[in-house]
CSV table of C-alpha atoms and ligand atoms in Angstrom, one decimal:
chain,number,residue,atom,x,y,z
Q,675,UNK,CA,-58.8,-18.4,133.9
Q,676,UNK,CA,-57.8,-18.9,137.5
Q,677,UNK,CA,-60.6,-17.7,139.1
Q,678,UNK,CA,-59.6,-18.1,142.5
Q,679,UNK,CA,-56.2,-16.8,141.9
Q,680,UNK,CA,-58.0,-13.9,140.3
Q,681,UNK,CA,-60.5,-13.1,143.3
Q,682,UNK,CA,-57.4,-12.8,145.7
Q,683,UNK,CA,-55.6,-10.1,143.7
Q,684,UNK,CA,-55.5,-6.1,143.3
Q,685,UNK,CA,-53.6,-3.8,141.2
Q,686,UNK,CA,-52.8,-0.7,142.0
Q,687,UNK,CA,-50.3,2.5,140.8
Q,688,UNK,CA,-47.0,2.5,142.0
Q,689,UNK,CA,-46.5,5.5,144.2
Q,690,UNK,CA,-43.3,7.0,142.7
Q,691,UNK,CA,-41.4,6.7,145.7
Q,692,UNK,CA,-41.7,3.0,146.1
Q,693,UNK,CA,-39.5,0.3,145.3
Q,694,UNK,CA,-39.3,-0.8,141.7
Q,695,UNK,CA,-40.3,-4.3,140.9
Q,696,UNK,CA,-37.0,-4.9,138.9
Q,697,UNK,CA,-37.3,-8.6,138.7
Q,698,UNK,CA,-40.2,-8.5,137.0
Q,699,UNK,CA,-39.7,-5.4,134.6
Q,700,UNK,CA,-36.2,-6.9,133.7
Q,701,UNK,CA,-38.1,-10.7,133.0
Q,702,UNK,CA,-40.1,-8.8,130.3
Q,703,UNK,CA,-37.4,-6.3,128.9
Q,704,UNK,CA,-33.9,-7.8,129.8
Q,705,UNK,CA,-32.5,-4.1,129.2
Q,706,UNK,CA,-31.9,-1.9,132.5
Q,707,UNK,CA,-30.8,1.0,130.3
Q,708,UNK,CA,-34.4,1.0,128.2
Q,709,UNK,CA,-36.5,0.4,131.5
Q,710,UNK,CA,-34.4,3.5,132.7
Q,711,UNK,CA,-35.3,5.5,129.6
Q,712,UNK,CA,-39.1,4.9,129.8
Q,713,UNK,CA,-39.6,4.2,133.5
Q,714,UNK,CA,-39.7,8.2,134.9
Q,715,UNK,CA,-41.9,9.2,132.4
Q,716,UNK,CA,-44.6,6.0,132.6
Q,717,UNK,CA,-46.7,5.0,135.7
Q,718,UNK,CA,-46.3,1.6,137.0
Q,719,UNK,CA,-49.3,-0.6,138.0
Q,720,UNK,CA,-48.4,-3.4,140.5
Q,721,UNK,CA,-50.8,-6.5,141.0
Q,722,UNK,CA,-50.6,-8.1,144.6
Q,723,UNK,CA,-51.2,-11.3,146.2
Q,724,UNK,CA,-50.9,-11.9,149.7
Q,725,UNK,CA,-49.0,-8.7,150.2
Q,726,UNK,CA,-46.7,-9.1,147.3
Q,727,UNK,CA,-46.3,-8.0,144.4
Q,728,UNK,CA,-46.6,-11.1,142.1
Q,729,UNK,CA,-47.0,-9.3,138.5
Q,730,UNK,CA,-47.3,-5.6,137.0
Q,731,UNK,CA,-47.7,-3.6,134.2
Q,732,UNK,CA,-46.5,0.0,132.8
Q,733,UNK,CA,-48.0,2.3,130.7
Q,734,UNK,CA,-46.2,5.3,128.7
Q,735,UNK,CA,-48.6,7.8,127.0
Q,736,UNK,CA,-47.4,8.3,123.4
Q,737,UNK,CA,-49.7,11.3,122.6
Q,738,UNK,CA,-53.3,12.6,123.6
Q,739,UNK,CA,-55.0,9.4,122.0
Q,740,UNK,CA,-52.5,6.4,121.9
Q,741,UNK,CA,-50.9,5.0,125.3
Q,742,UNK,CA,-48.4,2.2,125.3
Q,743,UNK,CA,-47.7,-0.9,127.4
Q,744,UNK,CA,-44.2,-0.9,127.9
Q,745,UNK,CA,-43.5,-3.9,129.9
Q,746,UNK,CA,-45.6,-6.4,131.2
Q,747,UNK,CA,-44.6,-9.4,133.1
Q,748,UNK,CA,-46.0,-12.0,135.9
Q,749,UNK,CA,-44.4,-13.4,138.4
Q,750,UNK,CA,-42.5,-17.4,137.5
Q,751,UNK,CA,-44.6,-19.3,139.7
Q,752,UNK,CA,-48.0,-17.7,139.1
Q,753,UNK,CA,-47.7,-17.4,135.2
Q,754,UNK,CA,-50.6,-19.1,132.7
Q,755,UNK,CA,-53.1,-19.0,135.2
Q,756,UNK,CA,-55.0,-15.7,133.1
Q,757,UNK,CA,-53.1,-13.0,135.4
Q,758,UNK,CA,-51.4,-11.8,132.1
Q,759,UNK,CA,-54.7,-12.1,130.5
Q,760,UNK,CA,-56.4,-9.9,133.1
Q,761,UNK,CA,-54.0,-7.0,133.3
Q,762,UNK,CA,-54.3,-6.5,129.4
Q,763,UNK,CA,-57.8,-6.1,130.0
Q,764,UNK,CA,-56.9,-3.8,132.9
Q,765,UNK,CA,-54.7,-2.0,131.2
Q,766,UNK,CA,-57.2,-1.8,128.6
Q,767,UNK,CA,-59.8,0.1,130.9
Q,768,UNK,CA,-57.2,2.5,132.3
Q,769,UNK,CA,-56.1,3.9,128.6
Q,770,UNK,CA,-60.3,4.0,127.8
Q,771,UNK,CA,-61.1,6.2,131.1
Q,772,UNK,CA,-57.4,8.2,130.5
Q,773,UNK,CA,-59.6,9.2,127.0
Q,774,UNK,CA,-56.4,6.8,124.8
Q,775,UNK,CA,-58.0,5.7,121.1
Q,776,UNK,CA,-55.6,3.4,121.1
Q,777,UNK,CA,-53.5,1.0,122.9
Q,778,UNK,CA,-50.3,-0.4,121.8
Q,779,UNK,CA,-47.6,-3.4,123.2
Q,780,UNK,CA,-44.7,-4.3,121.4
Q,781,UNK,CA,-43.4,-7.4,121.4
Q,782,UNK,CA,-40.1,-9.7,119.9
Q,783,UNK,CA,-40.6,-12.2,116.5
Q,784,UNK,CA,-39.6,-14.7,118.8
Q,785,UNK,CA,-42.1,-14.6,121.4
Q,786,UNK,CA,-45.0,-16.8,120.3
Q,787,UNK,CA,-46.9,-17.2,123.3
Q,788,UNK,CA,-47.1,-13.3,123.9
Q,789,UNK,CA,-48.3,-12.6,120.5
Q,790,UNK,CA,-50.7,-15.5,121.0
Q,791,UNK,CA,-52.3,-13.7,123.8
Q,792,UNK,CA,-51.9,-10.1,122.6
Q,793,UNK,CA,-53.8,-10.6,119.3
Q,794,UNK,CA,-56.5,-12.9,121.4
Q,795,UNK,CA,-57.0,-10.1,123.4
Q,796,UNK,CA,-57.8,-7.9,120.2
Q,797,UNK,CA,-54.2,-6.5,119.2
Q,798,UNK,CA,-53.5,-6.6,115.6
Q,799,UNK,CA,-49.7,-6.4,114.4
Q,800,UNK,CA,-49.8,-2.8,112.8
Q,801,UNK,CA,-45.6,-2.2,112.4
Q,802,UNK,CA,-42.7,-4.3,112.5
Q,803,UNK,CA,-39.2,-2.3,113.8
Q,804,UNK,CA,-36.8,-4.3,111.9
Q,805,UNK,CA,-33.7,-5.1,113.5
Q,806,UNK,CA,-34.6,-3.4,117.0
Q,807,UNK,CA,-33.5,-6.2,119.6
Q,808,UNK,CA,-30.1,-7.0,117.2
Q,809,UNK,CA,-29.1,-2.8,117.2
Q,810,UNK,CA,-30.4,-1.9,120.8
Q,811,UNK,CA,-29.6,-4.9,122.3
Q,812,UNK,CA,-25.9,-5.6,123.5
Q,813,UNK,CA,-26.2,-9.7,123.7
Q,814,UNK,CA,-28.5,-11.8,121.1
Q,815,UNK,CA,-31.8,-12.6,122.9
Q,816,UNK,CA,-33.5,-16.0,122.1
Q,817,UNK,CA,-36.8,-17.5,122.9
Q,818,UNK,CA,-38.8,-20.5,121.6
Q,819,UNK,CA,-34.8,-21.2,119.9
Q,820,UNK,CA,-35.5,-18.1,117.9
Q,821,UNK,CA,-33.3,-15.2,117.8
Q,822,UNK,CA,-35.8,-12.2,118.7
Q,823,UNK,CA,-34.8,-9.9,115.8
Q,824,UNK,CA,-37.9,-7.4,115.1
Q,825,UNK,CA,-40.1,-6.2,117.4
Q,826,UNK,CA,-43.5,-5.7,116.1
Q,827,UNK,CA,-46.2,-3.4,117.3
Q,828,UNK,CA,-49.3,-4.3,117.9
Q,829,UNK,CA,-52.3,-2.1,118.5
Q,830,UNK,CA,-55.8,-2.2,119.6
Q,831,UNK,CA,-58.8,-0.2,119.1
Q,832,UNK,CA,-60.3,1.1,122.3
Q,833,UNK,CA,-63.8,2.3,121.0
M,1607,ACO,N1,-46.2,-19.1,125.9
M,1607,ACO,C1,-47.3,-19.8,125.5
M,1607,ACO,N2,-48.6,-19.4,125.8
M,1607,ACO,C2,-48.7,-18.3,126.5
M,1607,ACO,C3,-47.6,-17.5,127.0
M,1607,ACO,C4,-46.3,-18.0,126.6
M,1607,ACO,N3,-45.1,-17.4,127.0
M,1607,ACO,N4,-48.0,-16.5,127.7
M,1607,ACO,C5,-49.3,-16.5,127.7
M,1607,ACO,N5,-49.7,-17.6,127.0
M,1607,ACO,C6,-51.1,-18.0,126.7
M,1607,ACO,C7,-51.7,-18.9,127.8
M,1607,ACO,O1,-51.5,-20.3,127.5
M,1607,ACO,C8,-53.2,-18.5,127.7
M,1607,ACO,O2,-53.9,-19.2,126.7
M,1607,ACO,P1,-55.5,-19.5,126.8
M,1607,ACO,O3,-56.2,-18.2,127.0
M,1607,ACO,O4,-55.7,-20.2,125.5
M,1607,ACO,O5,-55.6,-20.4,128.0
M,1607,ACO,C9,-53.2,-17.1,127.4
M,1607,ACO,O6,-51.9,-16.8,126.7
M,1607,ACO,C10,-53.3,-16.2,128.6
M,1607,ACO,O7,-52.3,-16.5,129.5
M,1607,ACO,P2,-52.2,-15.9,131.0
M,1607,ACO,O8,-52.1,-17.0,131.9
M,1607,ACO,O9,-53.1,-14.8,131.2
M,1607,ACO,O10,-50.7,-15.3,130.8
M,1607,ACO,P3,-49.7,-15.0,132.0
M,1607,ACO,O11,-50.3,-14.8,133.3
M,1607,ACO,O12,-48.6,-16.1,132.0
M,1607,ACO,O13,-49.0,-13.7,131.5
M,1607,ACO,C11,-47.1,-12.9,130.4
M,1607,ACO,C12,-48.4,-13.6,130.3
M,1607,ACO,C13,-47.2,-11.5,131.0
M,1607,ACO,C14,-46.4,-12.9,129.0
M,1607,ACO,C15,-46.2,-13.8,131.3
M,1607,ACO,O14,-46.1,-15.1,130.8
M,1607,ACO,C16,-44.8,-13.3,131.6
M,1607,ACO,O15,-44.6,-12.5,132.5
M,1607,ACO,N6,-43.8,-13.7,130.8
M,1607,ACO,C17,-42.4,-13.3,131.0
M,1607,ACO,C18,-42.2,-11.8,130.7
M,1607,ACO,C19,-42.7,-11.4,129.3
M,1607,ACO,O16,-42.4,-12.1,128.3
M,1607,ACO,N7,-43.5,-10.3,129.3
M,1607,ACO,C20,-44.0,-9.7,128.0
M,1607,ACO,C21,-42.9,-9.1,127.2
M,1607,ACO,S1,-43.5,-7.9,126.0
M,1607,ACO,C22,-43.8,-6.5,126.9
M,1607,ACO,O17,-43.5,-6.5,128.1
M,1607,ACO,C23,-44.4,-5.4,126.3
């Protein structure tokens, strides 16, 4: 971890009057009409840096004991320098004082680094959606040269 990088940051909600951080919520789901579909009933955490906002996170609560992440994303130039890492465990803290059991992400077959850091950060792949990005999706989506097909579901544990 970046721990300069992490001294010089906050996160805070998202008042729901302020401006959207599109770029980044569109960099982790590339579909405006499913950001639109979760986005009124989730809040919004933004992280800043030097009076920007430079990554964020939103969580949707699923029932009384499980909350979800539903995007999460950091901004180009400041990525894999343990911001990402750092907001899952913020995230983390927020779902434990909100009284959430457990805390889920989902996340595409194709995105190895994400579920690299998801499961070192305690998530364990508990469903697999089959076929969710190729039916909800309009355009195939690719990353690492794999088509992201599935989405699986990974959860953590919060006691
Ligand atoms: N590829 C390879 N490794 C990765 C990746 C990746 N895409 N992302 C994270 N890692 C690894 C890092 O190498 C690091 O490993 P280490 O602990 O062994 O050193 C570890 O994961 C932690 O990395 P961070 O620096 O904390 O991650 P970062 O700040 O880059 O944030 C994030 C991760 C949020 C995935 C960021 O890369 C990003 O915004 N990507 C684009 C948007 C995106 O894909 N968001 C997630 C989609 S799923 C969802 O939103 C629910």
């Amino acid at each position: 971890m970046n721990i300069e990088i992490l001294q010089n940051i906050s996160t805070r909600l998202l008042n729901k009057d302020e401006t959207m951080p599109y770029g980044l919520l569109l960099d982790a789901d590339p579909s405006m009409e499913a950001i639109s579909k979760y986005l009124p009933s989730s809040d919004v955490y933004v992280t800043i840096s030097e009076e920007k906002i430079v990554a964020c996170f939103v969580l949707y609560t699923i029932d009384a004991r499980t909350i979800e992440i539903k995007n999460i994303a950091v901004t180009d130039s400041l990525q894999g320098k343990g911001i990402g890492k750092f907001l899952l465990r913020q995230a983390t803290q927020i779902a434990r004082d909100k009284g959430a059991v457990f805390l889920t992400i989902g996340t595409s077959n194709a995105s190895i680094g994400q579920l690299y850091l998801y499961q070192k950060e305690g998530f364990e792949i508990t469903a697999i959606k089959h076929n969710f990005f190729s039916e909800h999706y309009p355009e195939p989506i690719f990353e690492n040269g794999i088509q992201c097909r599935h989405m699986l579901m990974l959860t953590k544990h919060l006691s």
